[in-house]
Coordinates of C-alpha atoms in Angstrom, one line a residue:
M735 CA 18.5 45.4 -45.7
L736 CA 17.6 48.0 -48.3
D737 CA 13.9 48.7 -48.8
V738 CA 12.6 47.6 -52.2
T739 CA 10.0 50.4 -52.4
R740 CA 12.7 53.0 -52.0
L741 CA 14.9 51.2 -54.5
R742 CA 11.9 51.4 -57.0
V743 CA 11.8 55.2 -56.4
L744 CA 15.5 55.6 -57.1
V745 CA 15.2 53.6 -60.3
A746 CA 12.3 55.7 -61.4
V747 CA 14.2 58.9 -60.7
A748 CA 17.1 57.5 -62.7
R749 CA 14.9 56.5 -65.6
Y750 CA 12.7 59.6 -65.8
G751 CA 15.3 62.2 -64.8
S752 CA 13.3 64.2 -62.1
V753 CA 11.4 63.8 -58.9
T754 CA 8.2 65.1 -60.6
A755 CA 8.4 62.7 -63.5
A756 CA 9.2 59.8 -61.2
A757 CA 6.2 60.7 -58.9
R758 CA 3.9 60.8 -61.9
A759 CA 5.1 57.3 -63.2
L760 CA 4.8 55.7 -59.7
N761 CA 1.5 57.5 -59.0
Y762 CA 3.1 59.0 -55.8
A763 CA 2.9 62.5 -54.4
Q764 CA 6.1 64.4 -55.1
P765 CA 6.9 64.9 -51.3
S766 CA 6.6 61.1 -50.9
V767 CA 9.3 60.5 -53.6
S768 CA 11.5 63.0 -51.9
H769 CA 10.9 61.3 -48.5
H770 CA 11.8 57.9 -49.9
L771 CA 15.0 59.2 -51.4
A772 CA 16.0 60.8 -48.1
R773 CA 15.3 57.6 -46.2
L774 CA 17.3 55.6 -48.7
E775 CA 20.3 57.9 -48.3
A776 CA 20.0 57.4 -44.6
E777 CA 19.9 53.6 -45.0
T778 CA 23.0 53.6 -47.2
G779 CA 24.8 56.3 -45.4
T780 CA 25.7 57.7 -48.9
K781 CA 24.8 60.7 -50.9
L782 CA 22.7 59.4 -53.8
I783 CA 21.3 62.6 -55.4
Q784 CA 22.5 66.2 -55.7
R785 CA 21.0 69.5 -56.8
A786 CA 21.6 70.5 -60.4
G787 CA 20.1 73.9 -61.1
R788 CA 16.3 73.6 -60.4
G789 CA 16.4 69.8 -60.6
I790 CA 18.5 66.9 -59.3
R791 CA 20.8 64.3 -60.7
L792 CA 22.2 61.1 -59.3
T793 CA 25.7 60.9 -57.9
D794 CA 28.1 58.2 -59.0
A795 CA 27.0 56.1 -56.0
G796 CA 23.4 56.8 -56.9
R797 CA 23.9 55.7 -60.5
L798 CA 25.6 52.5 -59.3
L799 CA 22.8 51.7 -56.8
A800 CA 20.1 52.5 -59.4
E801 CA 21.7 50.1 -61.9
R802 CA 21.9 47.3 -59.4
A803 CA 18.4 48.1 -58.1
A804 CA 17.0 47.8 -61.6
E805 CA 18.4 44.3 -61.9
V806 CA 17.1 43.3 -58.5
I807 CA 13.6 44.7 -59.2
G808 CA 13.5 43.0 -62.6
R809 CA 14.3 39.7 -60.9
L810 CA 11.7 40.3 -58.2
D811 CA 9.1 41.1 -60.8
A812 CA 9.9 38.0 -62.8
A813 CA 9.7 35.9 -59.7
E814 CA 6.3 37.4 -58.8
N815 CA 5.0 36.7 -62.4
E816 CA 6.3 33.1 -62.3
L817 CA 4.8 32.5 -58.8
A818 CA 1.5 34.0 -60.0
A819 CA 1.5 31.6 -62.9
Y820 CA 2.4 28.7 -60.7
T821 CA -0.4 29.3 -58.2
G822 CA -2.9 29.9 -60.9
L823 CA -3.4 33.7 -60.7
R824 CA -2.5 33.8 -64.4
A825 CA -1.9 31.2 -67.0
G826 CA -0.3 28.1 -65.4
R827 CA -0.2 24.3 -65.2
L828 CA -2.6 21.9 -63.5
R829 CA -1.9 18.2 -63.1
L830 CA -4.7 15.6 -62.6
A831 CA -4.4 11.8 -62.0
A832 CA -7.5 9.7 -62.6
F833 CA -8.6 6.1 -63.0
P834 CA -9.6 4.9 -66.5
S835 CA -13.4 5.1 -66.3
A836 CA -13.2 8.7 -64.9
L837 CA -10.8 9.5 -67.7
G838 CA -13.4 8.3 -70.1
T839 CA -16.3 10.4 -68.6
I840 CA -15.8 13.0 -65.9
V841 CA -12.3 14.2 -67.0
P842 CA -13.0 15.1 -70.7
A843 CA -16.1 17.1 -69.7
A844 CA -14.2 18.9 -66.9
A845 CA -11.2 19.6 -69.2
A846 CA -13.5 21.1 -71.8
M847 CA -15.1 23.4 -69.2
L848 CA -11.7 24.4 -67.8
R849 CA -10.4 25.3 -71.3
E850 CA -13.5 27.4 -71.9
H851 CA -13.3 29.4 -68.7
Q852 CA -9.5 29.5 -68.3
P853 CA -7.9 28.9 -71.7
G854 CA -4.4 29.8 -70.4
V855 CA -4.3 26.9 -67.9
D856 CA -2.4 23.9 -69.2
L857 CA -4.0 20.7 -67.9
R858 CA -1.9 17.6 -67.8
L859 CA -3.6 14.2 -67.3
T860 CA -2.2 11.0 -66.0
E861 CA -4.0 7.6 -65.8
A862 CA -3.5 6.0 -62.4
E863 CA -5.3 3.6 -60.2
P864 CA -6.1 5.0 -56.7
P865 CA -2.9 3.8 -54.8
E866 CA -0.6 5.2 -57.5
A867 CA -2.7 8.4 -57.8
L868 CA -2.4 9.0 -54.0
R869 CA 1.4 8.4 -54.1
M870 CA 1.7 10.9 -56.9
L871 CA -0.4 13.4 -55.0
R872 CA 1.6 13.1 -51.9
A873 CA 4.9 13.4 -53.9
G874 CA 3.7 16.6 -55.5
Y875 CA 3.5 15.2 -59.1
V876 CA -0.2 16.0 -59.4
D877 CA -2.4 18.7 -57.9
V878 CA -5.6 16.6 -57.7
A879 CA -6.3 12.9 -57.7
L880 CA -9.5 11.2 -58.7
V881 CA -9.9 8.0 -56.7
F882 CA -12.6 5.5 -55.9
R883 CA -13.5 3.0 -53.2
Y884 CA -16.5 0.9 -52.4
S885 CA -17.1 2.4 -48.9
P886 CA -18.0 6.0 -48.2
D887 CA -15.7 6.0 -45.2
P888 CA -11.9 6.4 -45.5
P889 CA -9.8 3.3 -44.7
G890 CA -9.2 2.9 -41.0
A891 CA -12.4 4.8 -40.0
D892 CA -14.1 3.7 -36.8
G893 CA -16.5 0.8 -37.1
P894 CA -16.4 -2.9 -37.8
P895 CA -14.2 -4.0 -40.7
V896 CA -16.1 -4.8 -43.9
P897 CA -14.7 -7.6 -46.1
G898 CA -13.2 -6.2 -49.3
S899 CA -13.2 -2.6 -48.1
G900 CA -10.3 -2.4 -45.7
P901 CA -7.0 -0.6 -46.3
D902 CA -5.5 -3.3 -48.5
A903 CA -8.6 -3.3 -50.7
A904 CA -8.6 0.4 -51.0
L905 CA -4.9 1.0 -51.5
G906 CA -3.6 -2.2 -52.9
D907 CA -1.9 -5.2 -51.4
D908 CA 1.6 -3.6 -51.4
E909 CA 0.3 -0.6 -49.3
G910 CA -0.5 -2.6 -46.2
G911 CA 0.7 -0.8 -43.1
I912 CA 1.4 2.5 -44.9
D913 CA -1.0 5.3 -44.3
L914 CA -1.4 7.1 -47.6
T915 CA -4.4 9.1 -46.3
E916 CA -2.4 11.4 -43.9
G917 CA -2.7 15.0 -45.0
L918 CA -5.3 14.3 -47.7
R919 CA -8.5 16.3 -48.2
E920 CA -11.3 14.3 -49.9
E921 CA -14.4 15.6 -51.5
L922 CA -17.1 13.2 -52.6
L923 CA -17.9 13.8 -56.3
L924 CA -20.1 10.8 -57.1
D925 CA -22.1 8.0 -55.5
E926 CA -22.7 5.6 -58.3
P927 CA -24.5 2.2 -58.4
V928 CA -22.7 -1.0 -59.3
H929 CA -24.5 -3.0 -62.0
L930 CA -24.8 -6.7 -62.7
V931 CA -23.7 -7.3 -66.3
T932 CA -24.9 -10.3 -68.2
S933 CA -25.0 -11.3 -71.8
A934 CA -27.9 -10.2 -74.0
Q935 CA -28.0 -13.7 -75.3
G936 CA -29.6 -14.8 -72.1
G937 CA -33.1 -13.7 -73.1
P938 CA -35.1 -11.7 -70.5
D939 CA -33.6 -9.0 -68.3
P940 CA -31.4 -10.3 -65.5
P941 CA -32.8 -10.3 -62.0
A942 CA -31.0 -8.0 -59.6
E943 CA -29.8 -11.0 -57.5
L944 CA -26.3 -12.2 -57.5
A945 CA -27.3 -15.6 -56.0
T946 CA -29.1 -16.4 -59.3
Y947 CA -25.7 -16.6 -60.9
A948 CA -23.9 -18.6 -58.2
R949 CA -23.1 -21.4 -60.7
H950 CA -22.0 -19.1 -63.5
R951 CA -18.4 -18.2 -64.3
W952 CA -17.4 -14.7 -63.3
I953 CA -15.1 -12.0 -64.7
A954 CA -13.3 -9.9 -62.1
G955 CA -11.6 -6.6 -62.4
C956 CA -8.8 -4.7 -60.5
D957 CA -7.8 -5.6 -57.0
R958 CA -10.4 -3.2 -55.4
C959 CA -13.1 -4.3 -57.8
R960 CA -12.3 -8.0 -57.3
A961 CA -12.5 -7.5 -53.5
N962 CA -15.8 -5.8 -53.8
L963 CA -17.1 -8.6 -56.0
L964 CA -16.0 -11.2 -53.4
R965 CA -17.7 -9.2 -50.7
Q966 CA -21.0 -8.9 -52.6
C967 CA -21.1 -12.6 -53.5
A968 CA -20.3 -13.5 -49.9
L969 CA -23.2 -11.5 -48.7
A970 CA -25.3 -13.3 -51.3
G971 CA -24.1 -16.6 -49.8
F972 CA -21.7 -18.0 -52.3
T973 CA -18.1 -17.8 -53.6
P974 CA -17.8 -16.8 -57.3
K975 CA -15.9 -19.0 -59.7
I976 CA -13.6 -16.4 -61.3
A977 CA -12.7 -17.5 -64.8
F978 CA -11.2 -14.2 -66.2
T979 CA -9.5 -11.2 -64.6
T980 CA -9.0 -7.9 -66.4
D981 CA -9.1 -4.3 -65.3
D982 CA -10.2 -3.2 -68.8
Y983 CA -14.0 -2.5 -68.6
V984 CA -14.3 -2.7 -72.4
A985 CA -12.8 -6.2 -72.3
V986 CA -15.1 -7.2 -69.4
Q987 CA -18.1 -6.2 -71.5
A988 CA -16.9 -8.0 -74.6
L989 CA -16.3 -11.2 -72.6
V990 CA -19.8 -11.0 -71.1
A991 CA -21.3 -10.3 -74.5
A992 CA -19.7 -13.5 -75.7
D993 CA -21.5 -15.3 -72.9
L994 CA -18.2 -16.3 -71.3
G995 CA -19.2 -15.2 -67.9
V996 CA -21.0 -12.5 -65.9
S997 CA -19.6 -9.5 -64.0
T998 CA -20.3 -6.3 -62.1
L999 CA -19.4 -2.9 -63.3
P1000 CA -19.9 0.6 -61.8
A1001 CA -22.0 3.1 -63.8
L1002 CA -19.1 5.2 -65.0
C1003 CA -17.7 2.1 -66.8
L1004 CA -21.0 1.8 -68.7
R1005 CA -21.2 5.5 -69.3
A1006 CA -17.7 5.6 -70.8
A1007 CA -18.4 2.7 -73.2
R1008 CA -21.2 0.3 -73.6
H1009 CA -21.3 -3.0 -75.6
P1010 CA -24.5 -3.6 -77.4
G1011 CA -24.5 -7.3 -76.5
I1012 CA -24.9 -6.9 -72.7
R1013 CA -27.7 -6.3 -70.3
T1014 CA -27.3 -4.5 -67.0
V1015 CA -29.3 -4.0 -63.8
P1016 CA -28.2 -2.0 -60.7
L1017 CA -27.6 -4.2 -57.6
P1018 CA -29.5 -3.1 -54.5
G1019 CA -27.2 -1.6 -51.9
A1020 CA -24.0 -1.8 -54.1
H1021 CA -22.3 1.5 -54.7
R1022 CA -18.9 2.9 -55.7
Y1023 CA -17.8 6.3 -54.4
V1024 CA -15.6 8.7 -56.4
F1025 CA -13.5 11.3 -54.6
A1026 CA -11.4 14.3 -55.7
V1027 CA -8.4 14.4 -53.4
R1028 CA -6.1 17.3 -52.6
Y1029 CA -3.0 17.2 -50.4
G1030 CA -1.9 19.8 -47.7
D1031 CA -3.7 22.6 -45.9
P1032 CA -6.0 25.1 -47.6
P1033 CA -6.3 27.5 -49.2
D1034 CA -5.7 26.0 -52.7
P1035 CA -4.5 28.0 -55.7
P1036 CA -7.3 29.6 -57.7
A1037 CA -6.7 27.3 -60.6
V1038 CA -7.0 24.2 -58.4
N1039 CA -10.3 25.6 -57.0
L1040 CA -11.5 26.1 -60.6
L1041 CA -10.5 22.5 -61.5
M1042 CA -12.5 21.2 -58.5
E1043 CA -15.5 23.2 -59.6
V1044 CA -15.5 21.8 -63.1
L1045 CA -15.0 18.3 -61.7
R1046 CA -18.1 18.7 -59.5
T1047 CA -20.1 19.9 -62.5
A1048 CA -18.8 17.1 -64.8
A1049 CA -19.5 14.4 -62.2
V1050 CA -23.3 15.1 -62.3
P1051 CA -24.7 12.2 -64.4
P1052 CA -26.6 13.2 -67.5
P1053 CA -30.4 12.8 -67.4
R1054 CA -31.8 9.3 -68.1
P1055 CA -33.3 9.1 -71.6
A1056 CA -37.1 9.1 -71.6
G1057 CA -38.6 5.6 -71.6
S1058 CA -35.4 3.8 -70.7
G1059 CA -35.7 0.8 -68.4
A1060 CA -33.4 -0.6 -65.8
G1061 CA -33.0 -3.9 -67.6
S1062 CA -31.9 -2.2 -70.8
G1063 CA -28.9 -0.9 -68.8
A1064 CA -29.6 2.8 -69.3
V1065 CA -27.0 3.9 -66.8
S1066 CA -26.5 7.5 -67.8
G1067 CA -28.9 8.8 -65.2
A1068 CA -27.7 6.4 -62.5
G1069 CA -25.8 7.6 -59.5
S1070 CA -25.7 11.0 -57.8
A1071 CA -23.2 13.7 -57.5
A1072 CA -22.4 14.9 -54.0
G1073 CA -24.3 18.0 -53.0
S1074 CA -26.1 18.4 -56.2
C1075 CA -29.3 17.1 -57.8
A1076 CA -29.1 19.4 -60.8
T1077 CA -28.6 18.2 -64.3
E1078 CA -27.7 21.6 -65.7
P1079 CA -24.1 22.8 -65.3
A1080 CA -23.4 25.4 -62.7
Q1081 CA -22.0 28.8 -63.6
L1082 CA -18.3 28.7 -63.1
Q1083 CA -16.1 31.4 -61.6
S1084 CA -12.7 32.0 -63.2
P1085 CA -9.8 32.5 -60.8
A1086 CA -9.2 36.1 -59.9

């Protein structure tokens, strides 16, 4: 196997016409260039250079090898540049999957910060509920997945099963028996409250007690949200009468505003879009947990690390407006980002 460094020296001698000029272009000492040429001749068993007056020139074999070496080195340099772009050392591509309420809140803010700090990175976004986002992550279609569940512990963690928070609730009914969590690395971005949502036509602010609405009609969301609703109502001592089912949080609010039922929504859904005809109150002990998930062993490419950093910053809820009350549904300050109590964005470090 021919040594690439020695081939670079041969190409430089062919290009610049002398050992001295080649040494200057490569930032080598002249004896080092002569040494590499001698070693290359020993490797090939062929005379590659010959004396010509006070200088040297390439033999026919030397010119042939120099031409081929230039092609090889060009391809190696191209491969290095492409790999650097792919791993984020230079301009590259990032792919993120996220569920709808994150796409309406965390993701736009993170994307704007990413563009400001690394404008050469091309961020591609895909809307996906947690089961599909994890499948895409494991298949290599995305670099990071934003997912949620209603328990801080991963599915299958030690401890008694909690209704509505097992593997089927977290990953979808069609994922029973399939471990989608193997090889995944989770980072908690946000611990947000779940709110009781009622119509503003109802008069005073709603009490933070589900049992008060045991006889009302209910509006359920996606499979995971529906499972959490059933769990919360069971803890309150009743089974809800579900009249409507939709995973569109805007539609949920519109149905509630029309006094067609009551519902529960996480804070991100209310931060993304809020109907003026609803009232909200956080439910004691009810939380949703938002995770950023990566697949495979560290270290991650620098661009992925930067994406994680802007996601952490964007997940910090904005400060609650002064004078806002719980009953008014001011949810912008509700919830907490993992590992941070700050409301001011952190300074970001661009990838090296």
